[in-house]
mmCIF file of C-alpha atoms in Angstrom:
data_model
loop_
_atom_site.group_PDB
_atom_site.id
_atom_site.type_symbol
_atom_site.label_atom_id
_atom_site.label_comp_id
_atom_site.label_asym_id
_atom_site.label_seq_id
_atom_site.Cartn_x
_atom_site.Cartn_y
_atom_site.Cartn_z
ATOM 1 C CA MET A 261 100.711 67.407 67.785
ATOM 2 C CA ILE A 262 102.381 70.486 68.635
ATOM 3 C CA ASP A 263 103.931 72.564 65.902
ATOM 4 C CA GLU A 264 106.891 73.389 65.426
ATOM 5 C CA LYS A 265 106.693 77.678 66.223
ATOM 6 C CA ASP A 266 104.256 76.294 69.099
ATOM 7 C CA ALA A 267 106.912 73.817 70.661
ATOM 8 C CA TRP A 268 109.648 76.771 70.835
ATOM 9 C CA ASN A 269 107.949 79.431 72.159
ATOM 10 C CA SER A 270 107.196 76.768 75.875
ATOM 11 C CA PHE A 271 110.989 75.971 75.467
ATOM 12 C CA VAL A 272 111.563 80.115 74.961
ATOM 13 C CA GLN A 273 109.557 80.707 78.195
ATOM 14 C CA SER A 274 110.180 78.008 80.275
ATOM 15 C CA GLY A 275 114.033 77.250 79.395
ATOM 16 C CA SER A 276 113.571 73.411 79.996
ATOM 17 C CA VAL A 277 115.539 71.580 78.376
ATOM 18 C CA LEU A 278 112.269 68.863 77.514
ATOM 19 C CA ASP A 279 110.636 71.975 75.866
ATOM 20 C CA TYR A 280 113.816 72.024 74.165
ATOM 21 C CA LEU A 281 114.333 68.083 72.833
ATOM 22 C CA GLN A 282 110.243 68.481 72.393
ATOM 23 C CA TYR A 283 110.696 71.179 69.608
ATOM 24 C CA LYS A 284 113.824 69.348 68.320
ATOM 25 C CA SER A 285 111.983 65.999 67.916
ATOM 26 C CA VAL A 286 108.533 68.129 66.335
ATOM 27 C CA SER A 287 111.352 70.163 64.044
ATOM 28 C CA TYR A 288 112.999 66.872 63.224
ATOM 29 C CA ALA A 289 109.528 65.159 62.226
ATOM 30 C CA LYS A 290 108.340 67.730 59.628
ATOM 31 C CA ARG A 291 111.712 68.166 57.809
ATOM 32 C CA ASN A 292 111.191 64.080 57.195
ATOM 33 C CA GLY A 293 107.906 64.511 56.095
ATOM 34 C CA GLU A 294 106.021 62.707 59.106
ATOM 35 C CA VAL A 295 104.481 65.766 60.178
ATOM 36 C CA LYS A 296 101.660 66.371 57.453
ATOM 37 C CA GLU A 297 101.404 70.019 56.542
ATOM 38 C CA ASP A 298 98.989 72.346 57.775
ATOM 39 C CA LYS A 299 95.861 72.729 54.828
ATOM 40 C CA ASP A 300 96.731 76.407 54.832
ATOM 41 C CA GLU A 301 100.184 76.446 54.433
ATOM 42 C CA VAL A 302 101.774 76.671 50.669
ATOM 43 C CA GLN A 303 103.595 74.323 50.037
ATOM 44 C CA ASP A 304 106.933 74.932 47.901
ATOM 45 C CA GLN A 305 107.986 72.544 45.379
ATOM 46 C CA GLY A 306 110.547 75.065 43.750
ATOM 47 C CA THR A 307 110.311 75.523 40.336
ATOM 48 C CA GLY A 308 109.592 72.735 38.604
ATOM 49 C CA ALA A 309 107.446 70.282 41.054
ATOM 50 C CA GLN A 310 109.165 67.189 39.314
ATOM 51 C CA THR A 311 111.859 65.110 42.016
ATOM 52 C CA ALA A 312 114.398 63.940 40.347
ATOM 53 C CA GLU A 313 115.547 61.172 38.047
ATOM 54 C CA TYR A 314 118.447 58.830 39.351
ATOM 55 C CA ARG A 315 120.291 56.593 37.325
#
């Protein structure tokens, strides 16, 4: 799958609506955890890597 940066660069170069939609699709998938991060990227867990506990 194309990564977010490449999708954006394709859109900027072409100005195509289809390229923009591809970019938005990739960014949405990444934001919602549907795309695995590259192993080289540092995954920021924030302060304290525990998730919130809901009661």
